[in-house]
PDB file of C-alpha atoms and ligand atoms in Angstrom:
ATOM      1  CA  UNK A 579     150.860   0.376 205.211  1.00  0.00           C
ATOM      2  CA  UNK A 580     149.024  -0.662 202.291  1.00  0.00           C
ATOM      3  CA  UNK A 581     145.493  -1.829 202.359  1.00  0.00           C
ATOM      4  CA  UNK A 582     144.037  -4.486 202.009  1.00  0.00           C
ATOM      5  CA  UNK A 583     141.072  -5.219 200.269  1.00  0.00           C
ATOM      6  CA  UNK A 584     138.724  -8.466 200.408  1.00  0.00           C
ATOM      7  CA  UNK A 585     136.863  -8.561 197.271  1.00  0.00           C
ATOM      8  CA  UNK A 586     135.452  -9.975 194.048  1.00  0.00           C
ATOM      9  CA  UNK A 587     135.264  -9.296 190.785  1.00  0.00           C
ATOM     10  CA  UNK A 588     131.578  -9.547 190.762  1.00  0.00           C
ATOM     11  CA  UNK A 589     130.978  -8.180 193.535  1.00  0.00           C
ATOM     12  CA  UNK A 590     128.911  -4.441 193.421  1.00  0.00           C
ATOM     13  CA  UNK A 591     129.482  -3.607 197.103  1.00  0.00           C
ATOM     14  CA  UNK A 592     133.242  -4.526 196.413  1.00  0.00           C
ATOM     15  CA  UNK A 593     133.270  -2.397 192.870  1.00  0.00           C
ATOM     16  CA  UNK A 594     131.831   0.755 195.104  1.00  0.00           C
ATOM     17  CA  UNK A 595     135.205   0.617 197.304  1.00  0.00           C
ATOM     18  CA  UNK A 596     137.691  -0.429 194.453  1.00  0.00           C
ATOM     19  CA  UNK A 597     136.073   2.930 192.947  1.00  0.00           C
ATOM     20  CA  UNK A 598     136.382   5.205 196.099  1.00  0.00           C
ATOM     21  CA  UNK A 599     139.889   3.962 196.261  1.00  0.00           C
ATOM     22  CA  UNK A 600     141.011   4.207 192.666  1.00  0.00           C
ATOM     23  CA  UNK A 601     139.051   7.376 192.605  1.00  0.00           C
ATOM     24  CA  UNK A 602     141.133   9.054 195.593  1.00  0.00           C
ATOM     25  CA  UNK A 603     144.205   7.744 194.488  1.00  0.00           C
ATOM     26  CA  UNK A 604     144.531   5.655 197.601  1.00  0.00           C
ATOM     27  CA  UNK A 605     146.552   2.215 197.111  1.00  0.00           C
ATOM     28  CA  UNK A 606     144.900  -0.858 198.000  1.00  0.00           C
ATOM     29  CA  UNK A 607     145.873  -4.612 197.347  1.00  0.00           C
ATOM     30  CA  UNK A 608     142.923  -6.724 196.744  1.00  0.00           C
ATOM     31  CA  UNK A 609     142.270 -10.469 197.687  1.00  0.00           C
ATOM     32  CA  UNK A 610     140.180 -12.227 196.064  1.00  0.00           C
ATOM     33  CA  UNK A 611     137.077 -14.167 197.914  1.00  0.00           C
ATOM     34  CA  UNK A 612     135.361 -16.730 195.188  1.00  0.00           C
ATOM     35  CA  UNK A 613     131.683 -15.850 196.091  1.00  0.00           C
ATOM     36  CA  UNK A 614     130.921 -18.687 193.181  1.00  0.00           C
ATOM     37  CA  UNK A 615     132.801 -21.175 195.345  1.00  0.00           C
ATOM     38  CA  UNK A 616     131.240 -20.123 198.462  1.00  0.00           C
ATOM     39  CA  UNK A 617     134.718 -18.815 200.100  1.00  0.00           C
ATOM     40  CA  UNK A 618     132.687 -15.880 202.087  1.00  0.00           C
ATOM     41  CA  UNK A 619     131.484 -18.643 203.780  1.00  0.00           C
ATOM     42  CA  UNK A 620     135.037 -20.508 205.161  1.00  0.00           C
ATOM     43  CA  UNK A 621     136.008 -20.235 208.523  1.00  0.00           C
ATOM     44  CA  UNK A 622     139.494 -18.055 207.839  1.00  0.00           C
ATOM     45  CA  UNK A 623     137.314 -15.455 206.065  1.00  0.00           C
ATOM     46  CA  UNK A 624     134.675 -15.734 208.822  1.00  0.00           C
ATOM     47  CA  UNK A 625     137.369 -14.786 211.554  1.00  0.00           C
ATOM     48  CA  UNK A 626     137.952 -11.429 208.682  1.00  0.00           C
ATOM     49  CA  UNK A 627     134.232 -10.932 208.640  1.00  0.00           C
ATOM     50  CA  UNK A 628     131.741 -12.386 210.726  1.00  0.00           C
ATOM     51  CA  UNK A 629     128.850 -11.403 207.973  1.00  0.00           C
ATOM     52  CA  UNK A 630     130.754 -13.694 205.645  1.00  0.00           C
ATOM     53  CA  UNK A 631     130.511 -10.873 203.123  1.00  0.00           C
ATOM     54  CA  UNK A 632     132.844  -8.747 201.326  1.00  0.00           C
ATOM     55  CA  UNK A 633     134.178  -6.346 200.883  1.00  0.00           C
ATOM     56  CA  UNK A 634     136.367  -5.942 204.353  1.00  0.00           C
ATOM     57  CA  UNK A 635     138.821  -3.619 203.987  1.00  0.00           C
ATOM     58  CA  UNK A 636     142.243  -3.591 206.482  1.00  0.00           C
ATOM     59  CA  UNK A 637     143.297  -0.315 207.195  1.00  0.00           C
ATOM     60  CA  UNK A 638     145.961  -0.992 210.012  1.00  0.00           C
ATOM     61  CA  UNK A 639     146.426  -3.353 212.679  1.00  0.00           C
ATOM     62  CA  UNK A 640     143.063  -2.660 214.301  1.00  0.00           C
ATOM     63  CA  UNK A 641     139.472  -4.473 213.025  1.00  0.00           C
ATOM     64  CA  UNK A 642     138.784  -5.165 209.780  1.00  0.00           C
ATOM     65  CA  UNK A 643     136.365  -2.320 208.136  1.00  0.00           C
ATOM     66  CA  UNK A 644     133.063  -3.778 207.005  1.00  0.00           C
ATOM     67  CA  UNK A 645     129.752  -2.253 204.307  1.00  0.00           C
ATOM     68  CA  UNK A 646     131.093  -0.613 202.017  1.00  0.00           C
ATOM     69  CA  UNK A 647     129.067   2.475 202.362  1.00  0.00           C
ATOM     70  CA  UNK A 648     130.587   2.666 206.224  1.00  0.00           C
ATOM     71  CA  UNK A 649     134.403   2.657 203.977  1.00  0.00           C
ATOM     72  CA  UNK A 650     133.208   5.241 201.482  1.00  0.00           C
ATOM     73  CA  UNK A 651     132.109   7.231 204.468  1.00  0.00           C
ATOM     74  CA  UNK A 652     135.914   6.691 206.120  1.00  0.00           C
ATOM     75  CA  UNK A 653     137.543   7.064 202.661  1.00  0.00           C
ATOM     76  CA  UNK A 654     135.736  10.904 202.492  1.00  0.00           C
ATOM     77  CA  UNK A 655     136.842  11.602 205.783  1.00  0.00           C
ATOM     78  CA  UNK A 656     140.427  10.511 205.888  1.00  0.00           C
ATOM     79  CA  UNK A 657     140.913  11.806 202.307  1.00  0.00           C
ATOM     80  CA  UNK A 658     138.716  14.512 201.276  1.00  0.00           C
ATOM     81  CA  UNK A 659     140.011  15.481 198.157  1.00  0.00           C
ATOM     82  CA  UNK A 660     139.146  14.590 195.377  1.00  0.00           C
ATOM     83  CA  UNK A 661     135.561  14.679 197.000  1.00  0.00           C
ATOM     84  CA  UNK A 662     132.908  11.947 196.889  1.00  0.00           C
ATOM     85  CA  UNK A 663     129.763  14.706 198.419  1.00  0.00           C
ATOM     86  CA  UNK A 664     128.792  17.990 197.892  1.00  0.00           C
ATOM     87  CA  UNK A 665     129.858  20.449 200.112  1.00  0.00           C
ATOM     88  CA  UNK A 666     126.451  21.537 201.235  1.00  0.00           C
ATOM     89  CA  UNK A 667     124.299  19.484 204.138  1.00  0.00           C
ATOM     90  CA  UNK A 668     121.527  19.347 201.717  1.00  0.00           C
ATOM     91  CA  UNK A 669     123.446  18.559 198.930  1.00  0.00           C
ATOM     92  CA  UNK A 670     125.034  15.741 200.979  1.00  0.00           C
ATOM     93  CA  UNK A 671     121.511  13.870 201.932  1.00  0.00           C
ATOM     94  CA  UNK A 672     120.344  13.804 198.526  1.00  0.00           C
ATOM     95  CA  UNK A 673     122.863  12.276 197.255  1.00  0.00           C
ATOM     96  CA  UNK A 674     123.794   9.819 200.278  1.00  0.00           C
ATOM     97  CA  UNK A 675     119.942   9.407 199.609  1.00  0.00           C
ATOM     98  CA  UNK A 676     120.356   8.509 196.102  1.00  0.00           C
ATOM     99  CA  UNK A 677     123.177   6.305 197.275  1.00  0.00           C
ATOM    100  CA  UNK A 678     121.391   4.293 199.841  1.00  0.00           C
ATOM    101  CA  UNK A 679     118.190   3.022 197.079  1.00  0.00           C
ATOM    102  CA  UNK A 680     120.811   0.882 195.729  1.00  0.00           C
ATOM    103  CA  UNK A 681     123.223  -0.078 198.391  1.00  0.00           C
ATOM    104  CA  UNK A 682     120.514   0.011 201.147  1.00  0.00           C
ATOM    105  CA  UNK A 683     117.122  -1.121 199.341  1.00  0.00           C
ATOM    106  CA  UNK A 684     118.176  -3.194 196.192  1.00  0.00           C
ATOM    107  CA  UNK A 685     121.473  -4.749 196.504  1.00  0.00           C
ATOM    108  CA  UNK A 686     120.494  -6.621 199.446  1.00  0.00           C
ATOM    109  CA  UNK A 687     117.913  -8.714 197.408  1.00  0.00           C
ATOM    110  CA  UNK A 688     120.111  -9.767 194.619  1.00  0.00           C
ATOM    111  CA  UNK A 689     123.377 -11.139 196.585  1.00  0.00           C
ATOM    112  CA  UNK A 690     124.023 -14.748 196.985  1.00  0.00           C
ATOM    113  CA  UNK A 691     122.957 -15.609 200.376  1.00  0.00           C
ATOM    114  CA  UNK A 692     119.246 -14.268 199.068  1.00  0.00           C
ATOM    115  CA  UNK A 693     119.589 -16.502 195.831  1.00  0.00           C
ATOM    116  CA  UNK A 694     121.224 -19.526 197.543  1.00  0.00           C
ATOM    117  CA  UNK A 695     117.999 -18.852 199.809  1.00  0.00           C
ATOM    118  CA  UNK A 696     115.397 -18.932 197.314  1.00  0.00           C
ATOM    119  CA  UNK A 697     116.461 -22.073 195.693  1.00  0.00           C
ATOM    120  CA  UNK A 698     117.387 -23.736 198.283  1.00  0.00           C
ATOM    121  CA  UNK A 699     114.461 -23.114 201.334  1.00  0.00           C
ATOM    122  CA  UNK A 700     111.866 -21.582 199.069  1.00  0.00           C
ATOM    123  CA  UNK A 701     112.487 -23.958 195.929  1.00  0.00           C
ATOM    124  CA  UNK A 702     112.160 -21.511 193.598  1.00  0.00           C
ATOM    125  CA  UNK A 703     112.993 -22.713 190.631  1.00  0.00           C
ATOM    126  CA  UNK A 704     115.836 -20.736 187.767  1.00  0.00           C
ATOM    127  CA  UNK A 705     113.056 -18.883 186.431  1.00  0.00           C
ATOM    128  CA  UNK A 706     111.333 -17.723 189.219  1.00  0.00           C
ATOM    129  CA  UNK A 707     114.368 -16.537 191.074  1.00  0.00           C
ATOM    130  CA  UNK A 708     115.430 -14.427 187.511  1.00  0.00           C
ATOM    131  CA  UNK A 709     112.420 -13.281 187.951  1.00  0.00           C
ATOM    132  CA  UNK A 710     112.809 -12.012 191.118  1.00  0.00           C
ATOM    133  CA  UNK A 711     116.620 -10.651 190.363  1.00  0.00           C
ATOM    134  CA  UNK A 712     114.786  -8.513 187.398  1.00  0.00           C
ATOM    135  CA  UNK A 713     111.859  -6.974 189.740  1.00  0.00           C
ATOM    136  CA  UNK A 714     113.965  -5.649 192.487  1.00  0.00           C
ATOM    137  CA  UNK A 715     117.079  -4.729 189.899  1.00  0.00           C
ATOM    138  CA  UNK A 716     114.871  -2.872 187.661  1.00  0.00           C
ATOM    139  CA  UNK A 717     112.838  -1.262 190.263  1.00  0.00           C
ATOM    140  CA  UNK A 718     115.618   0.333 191.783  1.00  0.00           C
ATOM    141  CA  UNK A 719     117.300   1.707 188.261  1.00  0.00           C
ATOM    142  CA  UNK A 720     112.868   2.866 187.835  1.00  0.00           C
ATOM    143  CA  UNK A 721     113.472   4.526 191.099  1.00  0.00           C
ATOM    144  CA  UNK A 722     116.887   6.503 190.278  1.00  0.00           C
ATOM    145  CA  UNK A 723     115.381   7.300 187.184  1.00  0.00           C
ATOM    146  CA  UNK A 724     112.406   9.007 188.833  1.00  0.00           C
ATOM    147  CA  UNK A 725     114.557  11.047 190.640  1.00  0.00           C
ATOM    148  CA  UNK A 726     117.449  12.192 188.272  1.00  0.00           C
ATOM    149  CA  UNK A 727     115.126  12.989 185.218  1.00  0.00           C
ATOM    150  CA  UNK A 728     113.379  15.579 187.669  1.00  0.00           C
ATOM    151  CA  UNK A 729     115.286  17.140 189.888  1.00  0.00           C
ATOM    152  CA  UNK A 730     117.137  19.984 189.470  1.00  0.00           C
ATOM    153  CA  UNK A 731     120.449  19.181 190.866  1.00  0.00           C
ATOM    154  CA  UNK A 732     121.144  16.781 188.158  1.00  0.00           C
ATOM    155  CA  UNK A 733     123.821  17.077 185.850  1.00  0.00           C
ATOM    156  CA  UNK A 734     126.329  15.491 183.870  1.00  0.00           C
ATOM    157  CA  UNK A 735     126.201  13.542 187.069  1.00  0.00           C
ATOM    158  CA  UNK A 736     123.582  12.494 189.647  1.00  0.00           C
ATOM    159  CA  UNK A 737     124.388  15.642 191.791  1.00  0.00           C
ATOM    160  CA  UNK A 738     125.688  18.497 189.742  1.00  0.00           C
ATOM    161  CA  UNK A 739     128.907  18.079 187.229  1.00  0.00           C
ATOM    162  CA  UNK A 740     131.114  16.360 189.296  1.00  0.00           C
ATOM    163  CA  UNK A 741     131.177  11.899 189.755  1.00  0.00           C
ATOM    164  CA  UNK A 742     129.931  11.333 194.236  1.00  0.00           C
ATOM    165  CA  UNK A 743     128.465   8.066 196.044  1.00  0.00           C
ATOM    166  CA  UNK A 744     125.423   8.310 193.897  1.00  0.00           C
ATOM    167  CA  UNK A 745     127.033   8.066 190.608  1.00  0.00           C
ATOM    168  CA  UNK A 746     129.273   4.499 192.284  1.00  0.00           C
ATOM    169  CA  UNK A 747     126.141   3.063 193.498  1.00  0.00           C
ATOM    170  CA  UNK A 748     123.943   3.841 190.080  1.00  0.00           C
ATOM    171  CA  UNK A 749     126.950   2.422 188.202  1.00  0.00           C
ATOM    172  CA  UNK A 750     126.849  -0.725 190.238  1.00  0.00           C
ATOM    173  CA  UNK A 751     123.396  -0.767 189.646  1.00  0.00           C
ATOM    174  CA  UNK A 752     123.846  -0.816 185.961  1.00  0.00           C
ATOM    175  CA  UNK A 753     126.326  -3.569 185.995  1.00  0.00           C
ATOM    176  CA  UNK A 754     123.501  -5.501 188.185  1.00  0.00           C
ATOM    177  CA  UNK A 755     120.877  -5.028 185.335  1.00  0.00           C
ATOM    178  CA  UNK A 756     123.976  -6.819 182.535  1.00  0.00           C
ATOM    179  CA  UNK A 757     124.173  -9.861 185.298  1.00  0.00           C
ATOM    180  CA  UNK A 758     120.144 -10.421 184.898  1.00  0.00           C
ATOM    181  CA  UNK A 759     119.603  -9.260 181.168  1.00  0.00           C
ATOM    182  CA  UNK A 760     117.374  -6.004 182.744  1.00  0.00           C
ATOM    183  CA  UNK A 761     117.182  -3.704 179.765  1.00  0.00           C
ATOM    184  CA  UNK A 762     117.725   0.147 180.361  1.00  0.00           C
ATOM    185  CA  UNK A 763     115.806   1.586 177.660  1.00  0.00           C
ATOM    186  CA  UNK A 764     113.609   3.000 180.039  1.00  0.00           C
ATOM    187  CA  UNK A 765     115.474   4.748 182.406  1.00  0.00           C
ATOM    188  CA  UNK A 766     117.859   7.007 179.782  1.00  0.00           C
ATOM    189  CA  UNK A 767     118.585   9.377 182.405  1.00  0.00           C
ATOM    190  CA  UNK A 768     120.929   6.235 184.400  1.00  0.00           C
ATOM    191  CA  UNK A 769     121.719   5.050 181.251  1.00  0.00           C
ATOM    192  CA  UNK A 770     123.253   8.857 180.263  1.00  0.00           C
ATOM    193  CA  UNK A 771     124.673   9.223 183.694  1.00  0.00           C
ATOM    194  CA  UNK A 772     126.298   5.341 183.637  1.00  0.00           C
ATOM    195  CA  UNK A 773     128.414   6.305 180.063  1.00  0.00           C
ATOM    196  CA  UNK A 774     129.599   9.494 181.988  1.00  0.00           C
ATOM    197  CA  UNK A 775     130.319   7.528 184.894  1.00  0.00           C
ATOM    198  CA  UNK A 776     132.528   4.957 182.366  1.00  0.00           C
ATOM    199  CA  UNK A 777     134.363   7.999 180.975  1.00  0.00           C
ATOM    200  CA  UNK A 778     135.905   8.159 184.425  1.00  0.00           C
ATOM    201  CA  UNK A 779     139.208   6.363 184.579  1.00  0.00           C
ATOM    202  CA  UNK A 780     138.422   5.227 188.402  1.00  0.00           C
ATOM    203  CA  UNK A 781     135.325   3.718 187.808  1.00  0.00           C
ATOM    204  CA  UNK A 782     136.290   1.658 184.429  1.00  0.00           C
ATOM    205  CA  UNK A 783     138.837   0.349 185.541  1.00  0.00           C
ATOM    206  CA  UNK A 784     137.090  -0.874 188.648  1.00  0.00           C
ATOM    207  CA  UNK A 785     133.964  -2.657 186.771  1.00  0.00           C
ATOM    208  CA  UNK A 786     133.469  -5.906 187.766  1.00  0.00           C
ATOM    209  CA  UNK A 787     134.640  -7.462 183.837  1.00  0.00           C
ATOM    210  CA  UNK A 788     137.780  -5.441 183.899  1.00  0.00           C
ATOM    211  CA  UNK A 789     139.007  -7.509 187.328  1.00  0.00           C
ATOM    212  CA  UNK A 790     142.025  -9.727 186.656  1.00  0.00           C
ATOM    213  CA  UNK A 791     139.943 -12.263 188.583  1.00  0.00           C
ATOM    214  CA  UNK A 792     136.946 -11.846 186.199  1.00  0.00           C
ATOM    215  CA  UNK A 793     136.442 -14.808 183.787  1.00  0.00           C
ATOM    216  CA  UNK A 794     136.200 -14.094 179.772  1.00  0.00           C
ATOM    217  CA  UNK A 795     132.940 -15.751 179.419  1.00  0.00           C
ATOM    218  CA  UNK A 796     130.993 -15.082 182.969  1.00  0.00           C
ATOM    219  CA  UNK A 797     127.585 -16.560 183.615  1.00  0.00           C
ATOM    220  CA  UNK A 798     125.926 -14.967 186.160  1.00  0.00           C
TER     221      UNK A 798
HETATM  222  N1  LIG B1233     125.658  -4.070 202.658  1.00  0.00           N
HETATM  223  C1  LIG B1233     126.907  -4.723 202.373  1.00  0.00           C
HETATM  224  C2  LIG B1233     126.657  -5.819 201.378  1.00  0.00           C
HETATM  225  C3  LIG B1233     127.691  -6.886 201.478  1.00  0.00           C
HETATM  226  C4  LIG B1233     127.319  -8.031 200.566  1.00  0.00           C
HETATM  227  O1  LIG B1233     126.211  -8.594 200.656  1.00  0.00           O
HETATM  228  N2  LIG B1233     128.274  -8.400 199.711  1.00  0.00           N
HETATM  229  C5  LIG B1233     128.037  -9.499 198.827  1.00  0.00           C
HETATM  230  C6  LIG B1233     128.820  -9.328 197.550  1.00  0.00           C
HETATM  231  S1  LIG B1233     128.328  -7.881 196.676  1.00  0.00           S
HETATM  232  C7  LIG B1233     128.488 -10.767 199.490  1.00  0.00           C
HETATM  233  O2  LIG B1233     129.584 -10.845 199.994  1.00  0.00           O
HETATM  234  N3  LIG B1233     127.625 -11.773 199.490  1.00  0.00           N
HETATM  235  C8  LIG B1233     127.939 -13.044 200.032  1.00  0.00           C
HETATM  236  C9  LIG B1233     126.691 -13.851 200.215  1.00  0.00           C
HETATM  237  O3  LIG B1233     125.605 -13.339 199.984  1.00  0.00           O
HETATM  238  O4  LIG B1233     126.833 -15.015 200.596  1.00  0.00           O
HETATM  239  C10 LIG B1233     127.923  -3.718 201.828  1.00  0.00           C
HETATM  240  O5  LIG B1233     127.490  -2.751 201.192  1.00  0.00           O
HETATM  241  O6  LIG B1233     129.126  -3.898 202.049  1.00  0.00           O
END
């Protein structure tokens, strides 16, 4: 059967699987959840996803599969090739490692429940909460950086010369920093890695503006 994927054009943990998918050549149709008009939140989705977040992905008959890190995982497993980690144990934690500072540390503090939040409990007002979205965006791009412009097992990509996990999550943290207006000038090591990342068929066509869902003139 075909997949299905619950998802949104904006959405970075969404753009990770869309990637993984495209990437492995593994069809997947994709429904769309309006995270602007709060459809995460309705009761139909709810019974999908019990988080109220996307994306879910439906593999068969069984339960949905939920964080998209968990499907990436699956994704590797059920279809190794073309591969998503190095081969090597080592190899495989840094870059899972590399992976998780984005989709572990820093997306969690940018995604609507945490805006909706600071607005609406902490009355934070627009520029506080951009604020906020800029600290924790560029932080984790500082972080990468830090990383990648030392270690040796960088390449054309984060680990070696070949796209893995790392190089979807950095991406999606680059399309985070155009929501909030974060400059990358000073991380040029993401920024290099982000244009190779583009170059990759998979991964362009997946960004979040390229969605036929995505709006011509989005404010984020
Ligand atoms: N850790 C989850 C993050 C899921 C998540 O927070 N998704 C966002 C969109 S990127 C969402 O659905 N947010 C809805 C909300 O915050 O209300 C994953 O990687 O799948």
């Amino acid at each position: 059967m075909t997949m299905k994927l619950y998802g949104f054009w904006r959405s970075l943990a969404s753009y990770r699987v869309r990637a993984a998918l495209r990437f492995k050549g593994i069809a997947a149709e994709e429904i769309p959840i309006d995270l602007m008009k709060g459809a995460q939140l309705a009761d139909d989705y709810k019974a999908v996803n019990p988080q109220s977040v996307i994306p879910s992905l439906i593999v068969d008959d069984g339960a949905p599969l939920v964080q998209s890190m968990a499907i990436l995982e699956y994704l590797e497993e059920m279809r190794p090739q073309p591969p998503l980690l190095p081969k090597d144990a080592r190899g495989r934690a840094r870059v899972r490692g590399l992976a998780l500072i984005v989709a572990c540390d820093a997306h969690p503090l940018i995604v609507p429940r945490i805006r909706n939040y600071l607005e609406r409990e902490m009355h934070l007002d627009e520029p506080a909460r951009n604020r906020w979205l800029q600290h924790w965006t560029l932080q984790a791009l500082e972080t990468l950086e830090a990383h990648l412009a030392k270690e040796p097992e960088t390449g054309r990509f984060c680990h070696g010369d070949a796209p893995t996990m790392a190089d979807i999550c950095l991406s999606g943290q680059v399309f985070a920093a155009g929501y909030f207006n974060v400059p990358t000038t000073t991380v040029p090591t993401v920024a290099r890695i982000f244009a190779e990342c583009m170059k990759i068929e998979a991964f362009d066509r997946s960004q979040p503006l390229k969605q036929p869902d995505a709006p011509k003139n989005p404010a984020h």
